[in-house]
Short mmCIF file of C-alpha atoms in Angstrom, two decimals:
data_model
loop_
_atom_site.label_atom_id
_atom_site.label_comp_id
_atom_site.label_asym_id
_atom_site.label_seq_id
_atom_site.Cartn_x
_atom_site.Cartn_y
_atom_site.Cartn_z
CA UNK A 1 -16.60 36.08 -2.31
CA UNK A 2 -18.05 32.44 -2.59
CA UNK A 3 -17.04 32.58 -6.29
CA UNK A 4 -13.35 32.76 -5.16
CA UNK A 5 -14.03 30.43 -2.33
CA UNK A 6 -14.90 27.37 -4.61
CA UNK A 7 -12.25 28.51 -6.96
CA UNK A 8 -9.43 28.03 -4.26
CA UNK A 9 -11.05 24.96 -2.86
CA UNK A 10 -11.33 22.92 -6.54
CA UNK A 11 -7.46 24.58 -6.98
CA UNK A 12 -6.56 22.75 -3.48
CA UNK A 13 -7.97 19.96 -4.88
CA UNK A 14 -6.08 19.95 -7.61
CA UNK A 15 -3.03 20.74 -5.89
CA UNK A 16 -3.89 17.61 -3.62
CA UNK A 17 -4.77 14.81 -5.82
CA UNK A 18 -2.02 14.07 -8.04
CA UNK A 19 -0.08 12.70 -5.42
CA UNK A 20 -3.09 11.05 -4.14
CA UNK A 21 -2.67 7.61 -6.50
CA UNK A 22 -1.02 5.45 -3.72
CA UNK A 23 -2.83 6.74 -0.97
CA UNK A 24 -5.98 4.26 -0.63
CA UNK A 25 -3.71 2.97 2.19
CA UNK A 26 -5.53 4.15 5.39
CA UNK A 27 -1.65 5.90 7.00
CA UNK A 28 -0.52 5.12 10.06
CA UNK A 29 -2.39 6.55 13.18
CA UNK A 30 -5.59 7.21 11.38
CA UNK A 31 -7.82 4.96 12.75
CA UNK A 32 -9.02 4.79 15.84
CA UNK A 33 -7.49 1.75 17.74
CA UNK A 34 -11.09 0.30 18.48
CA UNK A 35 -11.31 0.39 14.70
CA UNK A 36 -7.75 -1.14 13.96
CA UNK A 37 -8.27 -3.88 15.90
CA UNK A 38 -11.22 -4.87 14.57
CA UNK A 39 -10.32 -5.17 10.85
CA UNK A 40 -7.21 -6.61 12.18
CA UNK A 41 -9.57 -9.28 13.85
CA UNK A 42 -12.05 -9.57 10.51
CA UNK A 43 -9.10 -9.98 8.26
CA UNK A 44 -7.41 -12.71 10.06
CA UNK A 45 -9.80 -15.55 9.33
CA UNK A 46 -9.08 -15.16 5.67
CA UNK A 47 -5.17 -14.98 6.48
CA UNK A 48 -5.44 -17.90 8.40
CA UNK A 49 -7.31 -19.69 5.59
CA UNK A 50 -4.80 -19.05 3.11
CA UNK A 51 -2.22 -19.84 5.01
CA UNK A 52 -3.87 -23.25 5.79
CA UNK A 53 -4.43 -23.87 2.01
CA UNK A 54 -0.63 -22.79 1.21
CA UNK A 55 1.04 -24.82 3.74
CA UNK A 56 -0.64 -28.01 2.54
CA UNK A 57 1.37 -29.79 0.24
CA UNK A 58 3.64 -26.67 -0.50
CA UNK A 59 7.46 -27.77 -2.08
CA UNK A 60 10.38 -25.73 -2.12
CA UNK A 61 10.48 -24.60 -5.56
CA UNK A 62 6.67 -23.61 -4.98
CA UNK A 63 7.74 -21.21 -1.81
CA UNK A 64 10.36 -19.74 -3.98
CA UNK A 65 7.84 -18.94 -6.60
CA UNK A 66 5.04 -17.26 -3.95
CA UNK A 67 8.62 -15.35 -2.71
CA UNK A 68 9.01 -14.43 -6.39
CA UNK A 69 5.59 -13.03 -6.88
CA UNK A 70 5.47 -11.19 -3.80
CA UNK A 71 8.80 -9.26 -4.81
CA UNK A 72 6.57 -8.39 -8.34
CA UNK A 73 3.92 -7.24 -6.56
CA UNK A 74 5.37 -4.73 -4.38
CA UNK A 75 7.61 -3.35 -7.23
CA UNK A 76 4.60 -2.84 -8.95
CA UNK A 77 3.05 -1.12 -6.17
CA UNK A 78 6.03 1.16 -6.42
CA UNK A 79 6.07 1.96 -9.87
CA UNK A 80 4.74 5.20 -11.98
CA UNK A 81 2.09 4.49 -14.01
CA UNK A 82 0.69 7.69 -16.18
CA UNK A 83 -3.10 8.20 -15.42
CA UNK A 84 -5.85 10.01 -17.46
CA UNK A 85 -6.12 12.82 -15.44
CA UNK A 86 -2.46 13.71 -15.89
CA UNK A 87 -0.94 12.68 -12.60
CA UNK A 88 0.82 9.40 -11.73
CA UNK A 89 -0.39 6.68 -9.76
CA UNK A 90 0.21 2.98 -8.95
CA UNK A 91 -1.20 -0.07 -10.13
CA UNK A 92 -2.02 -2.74 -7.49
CA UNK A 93 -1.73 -5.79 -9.47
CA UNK A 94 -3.87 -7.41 -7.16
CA UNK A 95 -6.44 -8.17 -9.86
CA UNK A 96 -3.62 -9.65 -11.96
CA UNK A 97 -2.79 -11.94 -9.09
CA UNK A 98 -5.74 -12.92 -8.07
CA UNK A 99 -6.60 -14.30 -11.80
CA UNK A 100 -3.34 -16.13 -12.06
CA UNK A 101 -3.11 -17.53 -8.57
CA UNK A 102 -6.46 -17.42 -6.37
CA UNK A 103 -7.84 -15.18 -4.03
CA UNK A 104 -6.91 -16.84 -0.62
CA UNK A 105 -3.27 -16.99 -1.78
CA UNK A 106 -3.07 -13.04 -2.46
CA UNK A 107 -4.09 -13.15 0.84
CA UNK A 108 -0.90 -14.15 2.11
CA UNK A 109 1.39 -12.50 0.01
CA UNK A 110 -0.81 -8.93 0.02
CA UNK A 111 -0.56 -9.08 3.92
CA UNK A 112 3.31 -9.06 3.65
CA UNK A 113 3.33 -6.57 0.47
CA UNK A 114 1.39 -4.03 2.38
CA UNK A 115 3.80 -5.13 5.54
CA UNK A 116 6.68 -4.04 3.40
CA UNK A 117 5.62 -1.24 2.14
CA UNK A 118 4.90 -0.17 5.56
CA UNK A 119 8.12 -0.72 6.37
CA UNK A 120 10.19 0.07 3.14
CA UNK A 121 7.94 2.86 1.75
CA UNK A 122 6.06 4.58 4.55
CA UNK A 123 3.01 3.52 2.18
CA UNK A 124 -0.16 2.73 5.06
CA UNK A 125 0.89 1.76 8.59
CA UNK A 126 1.63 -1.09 10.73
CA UNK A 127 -1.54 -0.32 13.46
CA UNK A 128 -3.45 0.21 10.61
CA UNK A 129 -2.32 -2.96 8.21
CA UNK A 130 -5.06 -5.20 9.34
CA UNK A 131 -7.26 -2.51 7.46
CA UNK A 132 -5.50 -2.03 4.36
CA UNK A 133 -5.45 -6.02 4.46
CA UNK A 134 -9.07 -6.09 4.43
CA UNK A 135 -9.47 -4.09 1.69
CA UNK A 136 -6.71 -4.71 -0.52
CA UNK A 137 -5.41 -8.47 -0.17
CA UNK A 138 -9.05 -9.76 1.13
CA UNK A 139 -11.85 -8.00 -0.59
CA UNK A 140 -10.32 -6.72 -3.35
CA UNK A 141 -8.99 -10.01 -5.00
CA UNK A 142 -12.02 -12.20 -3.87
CA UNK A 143 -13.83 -9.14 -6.39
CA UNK A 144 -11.39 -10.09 -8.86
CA UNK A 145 -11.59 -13.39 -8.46
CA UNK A 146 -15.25 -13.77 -8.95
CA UNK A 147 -16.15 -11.74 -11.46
CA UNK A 148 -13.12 -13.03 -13.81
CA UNK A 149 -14.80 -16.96 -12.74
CA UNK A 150 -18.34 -16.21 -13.71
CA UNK A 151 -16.97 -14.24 -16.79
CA UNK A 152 -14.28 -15.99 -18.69
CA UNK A 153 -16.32 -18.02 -20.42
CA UNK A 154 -18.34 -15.26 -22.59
CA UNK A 155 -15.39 -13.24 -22.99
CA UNK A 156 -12.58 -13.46 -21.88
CA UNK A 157 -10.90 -10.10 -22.51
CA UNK A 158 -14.31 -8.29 -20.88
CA UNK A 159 -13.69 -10.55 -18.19
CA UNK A 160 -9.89 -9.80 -17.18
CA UNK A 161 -10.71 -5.74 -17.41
CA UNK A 162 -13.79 -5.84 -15.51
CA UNK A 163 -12.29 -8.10 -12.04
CA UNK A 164 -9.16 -5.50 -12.32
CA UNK A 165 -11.10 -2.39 -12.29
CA UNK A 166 -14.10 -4.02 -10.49
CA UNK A 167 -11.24 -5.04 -7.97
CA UNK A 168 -9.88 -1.78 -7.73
CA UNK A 169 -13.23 -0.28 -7.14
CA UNK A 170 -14.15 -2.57 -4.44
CA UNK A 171 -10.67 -1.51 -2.94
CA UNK A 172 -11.35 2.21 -2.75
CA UNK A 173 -15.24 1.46 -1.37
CA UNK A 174 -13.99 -0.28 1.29
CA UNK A 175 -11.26 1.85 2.62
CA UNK A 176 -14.44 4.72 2.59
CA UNK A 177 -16.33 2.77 4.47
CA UNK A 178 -13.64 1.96 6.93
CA UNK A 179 -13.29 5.60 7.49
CA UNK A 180 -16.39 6.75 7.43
CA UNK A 181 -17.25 4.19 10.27
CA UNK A 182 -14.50 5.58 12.03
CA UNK A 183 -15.28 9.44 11.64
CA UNK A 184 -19.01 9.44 11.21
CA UNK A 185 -20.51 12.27 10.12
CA UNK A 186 -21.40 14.96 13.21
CA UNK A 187 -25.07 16.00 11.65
CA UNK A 188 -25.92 13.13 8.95
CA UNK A 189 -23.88 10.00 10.76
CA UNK A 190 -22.43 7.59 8.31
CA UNK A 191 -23.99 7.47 4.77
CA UNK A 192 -22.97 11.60 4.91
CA UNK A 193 -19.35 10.91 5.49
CA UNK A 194 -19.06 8.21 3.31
CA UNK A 195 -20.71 10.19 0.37
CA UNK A 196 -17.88 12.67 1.42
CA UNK A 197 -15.25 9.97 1.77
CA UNK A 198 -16.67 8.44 -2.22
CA UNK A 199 -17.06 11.48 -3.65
CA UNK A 200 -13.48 12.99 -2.91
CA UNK A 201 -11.51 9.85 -3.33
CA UNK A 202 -13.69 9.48 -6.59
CA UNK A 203 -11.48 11.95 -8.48
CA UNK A 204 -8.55 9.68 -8.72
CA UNK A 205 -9.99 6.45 -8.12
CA UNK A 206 -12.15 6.06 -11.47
CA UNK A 207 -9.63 6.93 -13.64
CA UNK A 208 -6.99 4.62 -12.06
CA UNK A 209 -9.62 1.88 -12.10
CA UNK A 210 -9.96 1.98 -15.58
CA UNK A 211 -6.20 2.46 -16.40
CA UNK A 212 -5.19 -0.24 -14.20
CA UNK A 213 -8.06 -2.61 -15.96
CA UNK A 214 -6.62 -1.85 -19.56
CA UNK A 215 -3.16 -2.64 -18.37
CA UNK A 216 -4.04 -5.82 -16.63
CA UNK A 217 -5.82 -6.74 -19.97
CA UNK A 218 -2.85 -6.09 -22.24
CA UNK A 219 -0.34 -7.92 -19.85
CA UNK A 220 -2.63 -10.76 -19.75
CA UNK A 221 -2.91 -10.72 -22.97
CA UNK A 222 0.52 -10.15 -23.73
CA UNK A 223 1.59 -13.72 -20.79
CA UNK A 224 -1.25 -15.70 -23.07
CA UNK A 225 0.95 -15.54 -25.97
CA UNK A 226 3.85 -16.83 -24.61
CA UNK A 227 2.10 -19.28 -22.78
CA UNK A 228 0.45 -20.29 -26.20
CA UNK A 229 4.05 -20.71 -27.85
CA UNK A 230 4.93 -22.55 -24.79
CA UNK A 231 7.58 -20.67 -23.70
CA UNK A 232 6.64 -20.78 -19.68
CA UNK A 233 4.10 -23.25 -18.25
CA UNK A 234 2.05 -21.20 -15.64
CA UNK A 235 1.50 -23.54 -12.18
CA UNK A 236 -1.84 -24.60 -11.79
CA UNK A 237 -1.96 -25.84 -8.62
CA UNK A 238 -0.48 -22.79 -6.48
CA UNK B 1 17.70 2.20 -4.14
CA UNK B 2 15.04 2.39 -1.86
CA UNK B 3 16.00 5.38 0.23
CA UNK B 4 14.26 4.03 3.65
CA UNK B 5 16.34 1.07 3.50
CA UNK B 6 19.17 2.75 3.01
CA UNK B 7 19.27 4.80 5.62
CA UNK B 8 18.26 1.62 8.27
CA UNK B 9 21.41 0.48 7.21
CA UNK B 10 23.63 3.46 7.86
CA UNK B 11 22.11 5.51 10.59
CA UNK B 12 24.35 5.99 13.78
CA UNK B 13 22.25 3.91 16.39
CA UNK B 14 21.37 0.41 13.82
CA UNK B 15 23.45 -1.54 16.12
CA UNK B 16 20.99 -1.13 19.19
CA UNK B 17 18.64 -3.68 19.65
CA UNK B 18 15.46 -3.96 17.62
CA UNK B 19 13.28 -5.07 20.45
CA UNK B 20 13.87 -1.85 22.28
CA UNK B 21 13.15 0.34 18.95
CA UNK B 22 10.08 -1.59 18.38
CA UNK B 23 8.77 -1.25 21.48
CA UNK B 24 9.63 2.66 22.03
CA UNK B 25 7.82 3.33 18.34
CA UNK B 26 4.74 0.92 19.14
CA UNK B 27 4.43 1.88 22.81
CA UNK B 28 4.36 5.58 21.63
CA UNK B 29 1.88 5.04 19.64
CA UNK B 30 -0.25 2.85 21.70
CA UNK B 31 0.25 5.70 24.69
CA UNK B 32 -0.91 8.92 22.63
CA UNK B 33 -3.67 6.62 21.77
CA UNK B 34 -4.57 6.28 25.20
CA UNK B 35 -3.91 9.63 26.72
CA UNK B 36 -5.39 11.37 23.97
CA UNK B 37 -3.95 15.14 24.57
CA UNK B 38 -2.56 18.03 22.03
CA UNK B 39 0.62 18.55 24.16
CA UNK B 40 1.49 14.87 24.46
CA UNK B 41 1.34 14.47 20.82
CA UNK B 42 3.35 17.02 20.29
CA UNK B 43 5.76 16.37 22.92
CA UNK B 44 6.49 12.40 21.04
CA UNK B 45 6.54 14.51 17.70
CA UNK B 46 9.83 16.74 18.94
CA UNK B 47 11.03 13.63 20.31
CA UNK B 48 11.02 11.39 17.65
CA UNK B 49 12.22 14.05 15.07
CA UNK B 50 15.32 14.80 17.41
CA UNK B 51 15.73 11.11 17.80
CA UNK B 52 15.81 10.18 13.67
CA UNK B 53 17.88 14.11 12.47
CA UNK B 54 19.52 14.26 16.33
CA UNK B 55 21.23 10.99 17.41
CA UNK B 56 20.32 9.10 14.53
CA UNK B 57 22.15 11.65 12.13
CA UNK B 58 19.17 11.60 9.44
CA UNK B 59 19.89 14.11 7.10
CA UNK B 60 17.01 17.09 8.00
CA UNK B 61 15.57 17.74 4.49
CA UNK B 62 15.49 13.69 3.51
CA UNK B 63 13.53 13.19 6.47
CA UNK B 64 10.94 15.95 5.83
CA UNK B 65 10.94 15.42 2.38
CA UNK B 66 9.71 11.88 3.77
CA UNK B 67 7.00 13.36 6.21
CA UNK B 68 5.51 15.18 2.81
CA UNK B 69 4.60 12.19 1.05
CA UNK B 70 1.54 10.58 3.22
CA UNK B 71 0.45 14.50 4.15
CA UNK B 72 -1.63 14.55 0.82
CA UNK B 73 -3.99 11.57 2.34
CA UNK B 74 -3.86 13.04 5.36
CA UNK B 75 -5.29 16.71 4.39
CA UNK B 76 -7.67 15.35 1.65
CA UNK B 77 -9.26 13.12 4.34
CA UNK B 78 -9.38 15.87 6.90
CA UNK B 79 -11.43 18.08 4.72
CA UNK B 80 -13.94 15.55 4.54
CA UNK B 81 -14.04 15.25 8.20
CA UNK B 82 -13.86 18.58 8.94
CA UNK B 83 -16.42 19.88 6.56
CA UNK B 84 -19.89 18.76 7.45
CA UNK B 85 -23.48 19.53 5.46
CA UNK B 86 -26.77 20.54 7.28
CA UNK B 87 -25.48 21.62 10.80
CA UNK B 88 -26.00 23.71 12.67
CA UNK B 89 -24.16 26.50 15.08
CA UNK B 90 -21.01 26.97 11.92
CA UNK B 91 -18.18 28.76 12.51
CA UNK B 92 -18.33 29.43 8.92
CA UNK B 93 -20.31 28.25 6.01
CA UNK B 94 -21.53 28.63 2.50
CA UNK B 95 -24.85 27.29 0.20
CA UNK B 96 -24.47 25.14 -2.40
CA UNK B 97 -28.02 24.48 -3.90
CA UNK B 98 -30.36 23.79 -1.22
CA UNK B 99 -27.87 22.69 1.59
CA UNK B 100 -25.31 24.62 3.63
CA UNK B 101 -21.77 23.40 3.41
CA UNK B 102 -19.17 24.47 6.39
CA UNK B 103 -16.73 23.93 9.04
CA UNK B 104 -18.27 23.14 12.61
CA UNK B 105 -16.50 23.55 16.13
CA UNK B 106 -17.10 19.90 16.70
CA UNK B 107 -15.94 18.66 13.23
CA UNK B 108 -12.84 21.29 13.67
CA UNK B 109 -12.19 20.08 16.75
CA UNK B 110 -11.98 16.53 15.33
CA UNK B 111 -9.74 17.29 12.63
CA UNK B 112 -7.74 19.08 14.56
CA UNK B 113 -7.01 16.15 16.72
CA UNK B 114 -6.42 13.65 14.08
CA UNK B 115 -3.51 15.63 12.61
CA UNK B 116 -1.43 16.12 15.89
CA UNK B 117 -2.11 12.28 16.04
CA UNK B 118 -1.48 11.35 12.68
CA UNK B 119 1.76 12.74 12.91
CA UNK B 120 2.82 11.82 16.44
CA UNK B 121 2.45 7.46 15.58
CA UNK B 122 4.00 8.71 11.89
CA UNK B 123 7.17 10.24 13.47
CA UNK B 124 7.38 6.92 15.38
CA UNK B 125 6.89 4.77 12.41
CA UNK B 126 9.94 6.46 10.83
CA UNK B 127 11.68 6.44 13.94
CA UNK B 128 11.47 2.61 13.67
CA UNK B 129 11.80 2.61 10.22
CA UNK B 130 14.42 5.02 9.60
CA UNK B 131 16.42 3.08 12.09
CA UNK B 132 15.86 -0.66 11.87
CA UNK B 133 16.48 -3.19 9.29
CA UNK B 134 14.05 -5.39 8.07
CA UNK B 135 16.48 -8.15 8.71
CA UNK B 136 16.10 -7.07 12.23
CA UNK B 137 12.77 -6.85 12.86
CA UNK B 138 12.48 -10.92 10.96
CA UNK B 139 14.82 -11.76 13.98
CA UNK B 140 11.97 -10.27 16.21
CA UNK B 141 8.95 -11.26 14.70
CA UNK B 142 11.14 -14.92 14.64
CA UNK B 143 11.64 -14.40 18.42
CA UNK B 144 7.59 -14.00 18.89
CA UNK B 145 6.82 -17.20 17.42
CA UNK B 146 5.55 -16.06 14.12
CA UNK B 147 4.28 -18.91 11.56
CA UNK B 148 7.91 -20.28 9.68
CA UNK B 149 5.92 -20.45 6.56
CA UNK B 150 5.66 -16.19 6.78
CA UNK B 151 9.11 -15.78 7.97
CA UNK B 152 10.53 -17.74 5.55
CA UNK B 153 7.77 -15.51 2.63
CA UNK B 154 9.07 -12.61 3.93
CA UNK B 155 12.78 -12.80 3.61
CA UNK B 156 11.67 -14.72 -0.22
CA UNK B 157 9.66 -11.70 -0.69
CA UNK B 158 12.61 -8.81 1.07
CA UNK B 159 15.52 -10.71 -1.26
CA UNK B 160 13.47 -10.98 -4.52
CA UNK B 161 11.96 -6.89 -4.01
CA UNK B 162 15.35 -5.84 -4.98
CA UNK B 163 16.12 -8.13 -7.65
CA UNK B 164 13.16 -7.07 -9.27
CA UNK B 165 13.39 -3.20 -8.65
CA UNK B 166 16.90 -3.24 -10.33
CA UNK B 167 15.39 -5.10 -13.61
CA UNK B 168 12.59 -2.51 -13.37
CA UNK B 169 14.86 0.15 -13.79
CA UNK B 170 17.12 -1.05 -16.40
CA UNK B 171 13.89 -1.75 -18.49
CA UNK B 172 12.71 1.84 -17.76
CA UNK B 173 15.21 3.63 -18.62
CA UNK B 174 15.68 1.47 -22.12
CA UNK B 175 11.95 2.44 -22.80
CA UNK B 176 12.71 5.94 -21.91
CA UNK B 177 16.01 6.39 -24.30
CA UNK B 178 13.71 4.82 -26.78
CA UNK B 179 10.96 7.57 -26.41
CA UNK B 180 8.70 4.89 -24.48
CA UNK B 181 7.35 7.26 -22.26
CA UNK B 182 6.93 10.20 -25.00
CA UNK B 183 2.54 10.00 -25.33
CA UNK B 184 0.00 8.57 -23.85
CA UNK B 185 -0.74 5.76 -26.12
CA UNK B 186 3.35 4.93 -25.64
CA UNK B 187 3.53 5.04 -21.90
CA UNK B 188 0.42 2.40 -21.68
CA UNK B 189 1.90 0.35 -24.39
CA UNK B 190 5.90 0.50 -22.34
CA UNK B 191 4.53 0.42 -19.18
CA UNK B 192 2.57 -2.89 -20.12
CA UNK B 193 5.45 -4.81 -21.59
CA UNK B 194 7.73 -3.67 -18.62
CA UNK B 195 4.93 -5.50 -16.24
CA UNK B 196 4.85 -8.78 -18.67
CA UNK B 197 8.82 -8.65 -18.86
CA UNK B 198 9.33 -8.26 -15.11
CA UNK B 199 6.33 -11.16 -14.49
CA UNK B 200 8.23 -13.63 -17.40
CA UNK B 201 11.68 -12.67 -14.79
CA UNK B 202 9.57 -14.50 -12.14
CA UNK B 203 9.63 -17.94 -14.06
CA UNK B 204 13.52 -17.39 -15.13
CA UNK B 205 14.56 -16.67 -11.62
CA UNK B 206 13.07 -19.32 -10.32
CA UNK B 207 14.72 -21.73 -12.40
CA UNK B 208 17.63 -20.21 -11.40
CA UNK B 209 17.27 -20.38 -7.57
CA UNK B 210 16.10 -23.74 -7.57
CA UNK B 211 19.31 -24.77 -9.49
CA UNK B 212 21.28 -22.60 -7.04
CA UNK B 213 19.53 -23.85 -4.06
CA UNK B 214 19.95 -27.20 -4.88
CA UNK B 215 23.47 -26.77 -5.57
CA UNK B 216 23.83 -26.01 -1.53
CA UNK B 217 21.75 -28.96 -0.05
CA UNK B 218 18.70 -26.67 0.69
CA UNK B 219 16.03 -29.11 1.98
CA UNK B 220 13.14 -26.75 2.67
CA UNK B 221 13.56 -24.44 5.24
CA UNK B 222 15.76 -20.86 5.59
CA UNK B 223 18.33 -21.02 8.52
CA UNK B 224 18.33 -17.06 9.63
CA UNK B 225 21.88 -17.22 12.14
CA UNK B 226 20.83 -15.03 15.30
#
């Protein structure tokens, strides 16, 4: 009886899961509002910052380019990527980004990829978006950002796969924690639900971490050749 | 190409205005936030759903083809609401190891509530959606007073989406004839020069729009004509 219990459960699992690669957006109607609003409040500052540090100084050509990149980043949010375990799933890009450009200015674009896939792909939600901006477009490129600063210098190609599955990681922690303070645990309060939250979300996320760090390391890798034969010149100052 | 789009584009009721679809979908949501019952949630689900397949014309299996794709987040986060360790008064529960594992009344009751809310604000999201434009909704957000510098990103960002998504697939489907996609160690490899291909497109096309922009006096800013 229990035996067949667990079997179904792992097989629902299963079931579950493949399609489970896009989903670290929190969907619409999830959170409580109490909760929305308040990760819409905590992500604003860094919105407003990158917004401050955009507008200053920011020429035509260079708004063309952030439109540019913001188009790449969603149709890489909305392409198949094959995973390790078999099912497809989505890269973010978001560590790629946040090498090439700076963390405060994924801010601004992430908040209007995740608006758009709100709108275009029923991907997260718009009551919701100020959470999936915290996690995705705030934390998870400042991650990024840090760890591919204070590691370029040793090695570079260590470097660029660690802040894009580091990155991701961070990603997926937060959005646990963001529902595990919104559905605490009835008997063990919040560690208990977010060892639930980790632990199920954990099937998918470790896998895609480490895909999407290997193929942030071979584009990179692949954009510093052509940048070595000088075929683009990459803008330093955006 | 992106099938929500298209069907903002040709459903029967796109020419009504976007302020009032906004603020049905938002003040539906806000409202089953508020008064919190079973019946009212399901009350704004039959509404919306014969709003988007009833007057909206929809077709019925698109639209709950649709509705499938965020259910999978939705039931994998349930079960780990719903199922709570080291409780007590179970409606039914197993051991694993040295803890008991089960579904309480309590943590039933809350799941149970999150997925007749869950679905009522999703219906409304695709009500709004399914039925609006993005165009139209950058005429309301324009309206509100939002930042120029984000208006102007997102209709950058809206144009360049499907300039991108049409390279995409050409590329893909090249890889693909060319058994690209055939192993593992291929798919990485394809799927890797697709994303350094499409990001070299982003330093073409700009060239290219600045030229063309220049061409037609642009001097910084994006008239949108309401």
């Amino acid at each position: 009886m229990k035996k067949r219990l667990m079997m179904w459960s792992v097989l629902l699992l299963l079931l579950v899961t493949p399609q489970l690669g896009h989903a670290m957006h929190i969907m619409e109607g999830f959170l409580p509002l109490k909760w929305a609003i308040v990760w819409a409040v905590l992500s604003l500052p860094f919105l407003i910052a990158g917004f401050k540090k955009l507008s200053k100084g920011l020429k035509p050509e260079q708004k063309m380019f952030l439109g540019l990149v913001g188009g790449f980043a969603f149709v890489l949010s909305a392409l198949k990527i094959p995973s390790v375990t078999g099912s497809c799933s989505h890269p973010t890009g978001v560590g790629l980004g946040a090498i090439m450009f700076g963390p405060t200015t994924m801010t601004v674009i992430g908040t209007i990829v995740l608006l758009f896939q709100s709108l275009l792909l029923a991907h997260g939600g718009i009551t919701t978006l100020g959470a999936n901006v915290f996690s995705m477009a705030v934390v998870g490129p400042l991650v990024s950002f840090w760890i591919y600063k204070s590691l370029k210098n040793k090695n570079r190609g260590l470097a660029v796969f660690l802040a894009a599955a580091l990155g991701d990681l961070a990603t997926y922690i937060i959005t646990s924690i963001q529902l595990s303070i919104a559905f605490p645990d009835a008997a063990g309060g919040f560690f208990t639900s977010l060892t639930k939250f980790i632990s199920i979300f954990a099937v998918t996320q470790l896998p895609l971490a480490i895909v999407e760090g290997i193929i942030t390391l071979m584009v990179f890798n692949l954009i510093a050749e052509y940048k070595k034969e000088g075929v683009i010149e990459l803008e330093e100052s955006i | 190409m992106l099938l929500i789009d298209k069907y903002a584009y040709t459903n029967k009721i796109r020419c009504y205005s976007p302020q009032a679809k906004i603020l049905l979908a938002c003040g539906t949501i806000i409202i089953s936030r508020i008064i919190n019952n079973y019946y009212f949630d399901l009350l704004i689900i039959i509404l919306m759903s014969v709003l988007i397949v009833g007057i909206a014309k929809i077709p019925c299996k698109a639209y709950f083809k649709m509705l499938l794709i965020p259910l999978s987040f939705l039931l994998v986060s349930i079960v780990a609401i719903v199922i709570s360790v080291n409780d007590v008064n179970y409606i039914y529960c197993f051991k694993l190891i040295n803890s008991y594992i089960g579904i309480t009344y309590e943590s039933f009751n809350t799941g149970a509530k999150l997925f007749t809310t869950v679905l009522s604000s999703l219906t409304s999201v695709y009500f709004l959606i399914l039925t609006t434009p993005i165009i139209d909704i950058i005429k309301v957000l324009k309206k509100l007073k939002v930042p120029s510098l984000f208006i102007e990103l997102m209709v950058l960002i809206y144009r360049s989406i499907f300039i991108f998504i049409e390279e995409a697939n050409n590329i893909h489907m090249a890889q693909t004839m060319k058994f690209g996609y055939e192993n593992k160690r291929n798919s990485l490899k394809s799927i890797s020069l697709l994303i350094r291909n499409l990001f070299l497109r982003i330093f073409i096309k700009h060239n290219e729009m600045n030229i063309s922009l220049e061409c037609k006096l642009y001097d910084g800013e994006f008239k949108l004509g309401d």
